[in-house]
CSV table of C-alpha atoms in Angstrom, one decimal:
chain,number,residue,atom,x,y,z
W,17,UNK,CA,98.9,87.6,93.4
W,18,UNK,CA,99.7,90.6,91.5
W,19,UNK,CA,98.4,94.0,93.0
W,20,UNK,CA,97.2,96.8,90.6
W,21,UNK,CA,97.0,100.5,91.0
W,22,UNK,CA,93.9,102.6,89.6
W,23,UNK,CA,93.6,106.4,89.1
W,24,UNK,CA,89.8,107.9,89.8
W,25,UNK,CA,89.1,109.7,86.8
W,26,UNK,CA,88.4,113.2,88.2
W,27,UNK,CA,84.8,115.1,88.4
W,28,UNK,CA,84.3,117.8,86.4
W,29,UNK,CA,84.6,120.3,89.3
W,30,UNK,CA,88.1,118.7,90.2
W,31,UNK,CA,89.3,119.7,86.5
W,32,UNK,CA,87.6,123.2,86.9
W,33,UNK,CA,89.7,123.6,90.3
W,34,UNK,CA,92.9,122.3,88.8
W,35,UNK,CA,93.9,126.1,87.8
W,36,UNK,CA,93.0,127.8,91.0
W,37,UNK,CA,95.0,124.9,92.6
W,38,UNK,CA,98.1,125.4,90.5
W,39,UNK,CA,97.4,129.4,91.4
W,40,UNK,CA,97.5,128.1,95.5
W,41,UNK,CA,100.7,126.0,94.5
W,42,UNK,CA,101.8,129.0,93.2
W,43,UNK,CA,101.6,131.4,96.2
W,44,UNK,CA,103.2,128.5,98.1
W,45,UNK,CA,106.4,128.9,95.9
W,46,UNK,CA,106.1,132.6,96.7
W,47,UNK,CA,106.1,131.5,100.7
W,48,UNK,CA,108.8,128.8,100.3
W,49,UNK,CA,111.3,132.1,98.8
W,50,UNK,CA,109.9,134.4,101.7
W,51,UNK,CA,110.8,131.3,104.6
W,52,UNK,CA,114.3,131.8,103.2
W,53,UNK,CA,114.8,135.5,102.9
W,54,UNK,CA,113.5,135.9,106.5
W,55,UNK,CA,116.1,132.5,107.4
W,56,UNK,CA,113.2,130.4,108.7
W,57,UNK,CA,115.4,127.1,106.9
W,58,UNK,CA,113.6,124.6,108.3
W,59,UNK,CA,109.9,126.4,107.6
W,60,UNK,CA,111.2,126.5,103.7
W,61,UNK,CA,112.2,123.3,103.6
W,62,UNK,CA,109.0,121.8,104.4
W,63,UNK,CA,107.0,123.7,102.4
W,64,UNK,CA,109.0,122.7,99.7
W,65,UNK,CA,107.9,119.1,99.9
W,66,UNK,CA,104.3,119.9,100.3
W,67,UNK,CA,104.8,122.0,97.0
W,68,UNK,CA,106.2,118.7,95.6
W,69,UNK,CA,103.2,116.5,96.5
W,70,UNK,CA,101.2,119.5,95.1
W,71,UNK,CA,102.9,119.1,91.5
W,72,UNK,CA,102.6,115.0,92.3
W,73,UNK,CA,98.7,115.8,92.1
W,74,UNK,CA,99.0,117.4,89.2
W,75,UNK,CA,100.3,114.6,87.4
W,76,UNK,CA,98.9,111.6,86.1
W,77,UNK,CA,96.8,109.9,83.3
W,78,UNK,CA,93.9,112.5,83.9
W,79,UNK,CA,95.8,115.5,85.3
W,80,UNK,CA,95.0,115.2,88.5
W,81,UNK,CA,95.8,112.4,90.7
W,82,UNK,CA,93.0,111.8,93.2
W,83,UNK,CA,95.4,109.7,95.4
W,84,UNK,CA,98.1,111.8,95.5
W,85,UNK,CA,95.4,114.5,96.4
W,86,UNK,CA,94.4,113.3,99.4
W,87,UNK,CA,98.5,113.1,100.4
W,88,UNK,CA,98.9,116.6,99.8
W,89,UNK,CA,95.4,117.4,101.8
W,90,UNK,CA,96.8,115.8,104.7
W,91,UNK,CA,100.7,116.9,104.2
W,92,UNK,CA,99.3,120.8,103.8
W,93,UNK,CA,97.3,120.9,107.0
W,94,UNK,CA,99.9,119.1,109.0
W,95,UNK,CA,102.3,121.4,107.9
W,96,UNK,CA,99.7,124.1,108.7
W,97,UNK,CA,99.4,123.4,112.4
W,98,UNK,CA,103.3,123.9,112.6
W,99,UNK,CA,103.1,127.0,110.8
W,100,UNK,CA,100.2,128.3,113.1
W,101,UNK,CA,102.8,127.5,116.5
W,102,UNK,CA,105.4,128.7,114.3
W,103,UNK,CA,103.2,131.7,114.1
W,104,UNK,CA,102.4,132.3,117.6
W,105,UNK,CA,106.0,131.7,118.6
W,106,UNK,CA,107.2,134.3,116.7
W,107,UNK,CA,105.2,136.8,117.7
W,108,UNK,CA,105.5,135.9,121.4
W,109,UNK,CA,109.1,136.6,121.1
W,110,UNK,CA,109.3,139.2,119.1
W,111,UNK,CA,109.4,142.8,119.9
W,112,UNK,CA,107.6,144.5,117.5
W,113,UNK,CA,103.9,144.2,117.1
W,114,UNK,CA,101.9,143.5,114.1
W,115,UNK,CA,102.6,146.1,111.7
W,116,UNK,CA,104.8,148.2,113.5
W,117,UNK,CA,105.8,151.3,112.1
W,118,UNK,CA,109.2,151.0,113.7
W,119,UNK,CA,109.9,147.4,112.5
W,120,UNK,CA,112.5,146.8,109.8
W,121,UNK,CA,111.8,145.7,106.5
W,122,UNK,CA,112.4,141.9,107.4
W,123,UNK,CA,110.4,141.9,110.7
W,124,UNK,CA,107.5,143.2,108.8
W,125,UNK,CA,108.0,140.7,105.7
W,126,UNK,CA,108.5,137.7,108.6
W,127,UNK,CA,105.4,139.0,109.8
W,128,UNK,CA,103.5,139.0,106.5
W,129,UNK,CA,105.1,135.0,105.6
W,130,UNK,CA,104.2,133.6,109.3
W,131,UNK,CA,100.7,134.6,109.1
W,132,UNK,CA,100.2,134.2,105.1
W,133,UNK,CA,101.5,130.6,104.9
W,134,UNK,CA,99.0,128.8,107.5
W,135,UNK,CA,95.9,130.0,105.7
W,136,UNK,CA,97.7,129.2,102.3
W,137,UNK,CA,98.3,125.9,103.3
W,138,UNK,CA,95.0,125.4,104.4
W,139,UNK,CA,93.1,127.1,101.5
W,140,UNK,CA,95.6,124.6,99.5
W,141,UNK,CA,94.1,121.8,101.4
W,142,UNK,CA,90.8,122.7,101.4
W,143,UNK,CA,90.9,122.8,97.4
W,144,UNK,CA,92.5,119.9,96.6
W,145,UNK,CA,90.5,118.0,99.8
W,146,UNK,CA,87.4,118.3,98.3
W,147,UNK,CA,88.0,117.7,94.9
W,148,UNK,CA,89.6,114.3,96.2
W,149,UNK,CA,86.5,113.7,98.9
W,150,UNK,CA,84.3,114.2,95.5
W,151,UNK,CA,86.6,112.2,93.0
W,152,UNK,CA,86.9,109.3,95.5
W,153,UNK,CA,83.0,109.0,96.7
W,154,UNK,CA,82.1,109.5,92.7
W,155,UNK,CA,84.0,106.9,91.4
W,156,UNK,CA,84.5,104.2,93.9
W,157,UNK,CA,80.8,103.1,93.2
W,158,UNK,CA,81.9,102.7,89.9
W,159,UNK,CA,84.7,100.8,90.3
W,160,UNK,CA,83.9,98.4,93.3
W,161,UNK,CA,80.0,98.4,93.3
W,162,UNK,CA,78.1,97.3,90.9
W,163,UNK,CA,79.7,94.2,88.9
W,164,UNK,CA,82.6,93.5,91.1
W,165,UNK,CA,85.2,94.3,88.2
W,166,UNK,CA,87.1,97.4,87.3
W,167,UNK,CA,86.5,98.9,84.2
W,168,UNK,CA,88.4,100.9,81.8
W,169,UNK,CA,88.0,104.3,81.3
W,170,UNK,CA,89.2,106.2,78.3
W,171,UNK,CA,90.7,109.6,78.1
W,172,UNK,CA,87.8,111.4,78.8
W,173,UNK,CA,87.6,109.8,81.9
W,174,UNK,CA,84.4,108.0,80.7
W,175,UNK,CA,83.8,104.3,81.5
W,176,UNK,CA,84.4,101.5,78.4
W,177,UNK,CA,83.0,97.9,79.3
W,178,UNK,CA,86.0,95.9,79.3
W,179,UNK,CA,85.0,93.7,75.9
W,180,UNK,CA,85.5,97.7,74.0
W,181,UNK,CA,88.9,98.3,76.0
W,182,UNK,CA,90.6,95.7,74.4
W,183,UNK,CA,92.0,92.2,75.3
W,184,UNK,CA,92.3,91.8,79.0
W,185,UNK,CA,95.8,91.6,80.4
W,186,UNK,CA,96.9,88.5,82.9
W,187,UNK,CA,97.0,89.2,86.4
W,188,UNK,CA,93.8,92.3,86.0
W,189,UNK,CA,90.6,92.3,87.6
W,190,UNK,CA,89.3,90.0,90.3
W,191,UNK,CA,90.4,86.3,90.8
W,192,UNK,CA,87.3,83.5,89.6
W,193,UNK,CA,88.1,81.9,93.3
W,194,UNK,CA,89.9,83.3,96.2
W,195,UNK,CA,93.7,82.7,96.6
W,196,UNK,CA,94.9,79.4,97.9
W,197,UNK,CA,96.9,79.1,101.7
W,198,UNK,CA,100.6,78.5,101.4
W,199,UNK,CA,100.9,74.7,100.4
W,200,UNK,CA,104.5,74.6,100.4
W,201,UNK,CA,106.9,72.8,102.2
W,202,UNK,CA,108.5,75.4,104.8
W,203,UNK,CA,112.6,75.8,105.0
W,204,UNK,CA,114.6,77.0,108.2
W,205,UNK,CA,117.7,79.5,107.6
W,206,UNK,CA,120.1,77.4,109.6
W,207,UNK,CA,119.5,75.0,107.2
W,208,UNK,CA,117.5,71.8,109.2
W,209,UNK,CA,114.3,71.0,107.9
């Protein structure tokens, strides 16, 4: 039985919030170089994975992946709830308070990058979220509801009926009767029937 994969073609409000995402992705990049000036390593490197599943979303037949969407939704807020302990450790241990006037340079940017990158992360989330919420209860009526069989969609993301997408490939859409048990005969490793 051969398993297939299907990108939701995205909702017009997804492809109008593809810019302001790749602005959010952006301003994580930004945080990801402030983790590393202020030496937080391990608060850089983790960021930099959610910024990969952000360019992940951004890739795909229609631009935006609504699969890998709902990844990075999950990934950013994860990593947000890290970032806000991260937050309240840091300023439970350190010695100058928010804004200081006596605070060095680098306390007052490690300030500025522990409080900036949980709401980034969560605005992050929050954009692509939706979008993906939207693509995926949009579409999935399309694609499982009605007839039972996927159709095609063409660049545009609009549907085609399957006789106007061309020939139909083996192994695509649903099987005329549900798969057989295992009629084989079964083999042992040690070799005894």
């Amino acid at each position: 039985m051969l398993a297939y994969h299907v990108d939701l073609p995205p909702t017009e409000f997804a492809i109008r919030m593809r810019p302001v995402f790749i602005l959010s992705l952006a301003a994580l990049t930004v945080l990801v170089v402030g983790h590393f000036m202020i030496r937080d390593f391990w608060g850089g490197l983790s960021l930099v994975f959610v910024v990969l599943m952000g360019l992940f979303v951004l890739t795909g037949e229609y631009r935006i992946n609504a699969s890998s969407a709902c990844f990075f939704s999950v990934m950013a807020i994860i990593s947000a709830i890290f970032d806000v302990v991260s937050c309240v450790l840091y300023f439970q241990h350190s010695k100058y308070k928010l804004g200081d006037p006596k605070a060095p340079a680098l306390a007052l940017l490690a300030q500025l990058v522990f409080l900036s990158s949980p709401v980034l992360l969560l605005v992050s989330a929050l954009i692509r979220g939706t979008c993906s919420v939207i693509d995926c209860n949009d579409r999935a009526q399309e694609l499982w509801g009605r007839s039972g069989e996927l159709p095609s969609y063409d660049a545009l993301g609009q549907g085609v009926p399957l006789a106007a997408a061309g020939p139909r490939r083996q192994g695509h859409g649903p099987p005329s009767q549900p798969p057989a048990p295992f009629q084989g005969q079964g083999r042992r490793l040690d070799g005894e029937a």
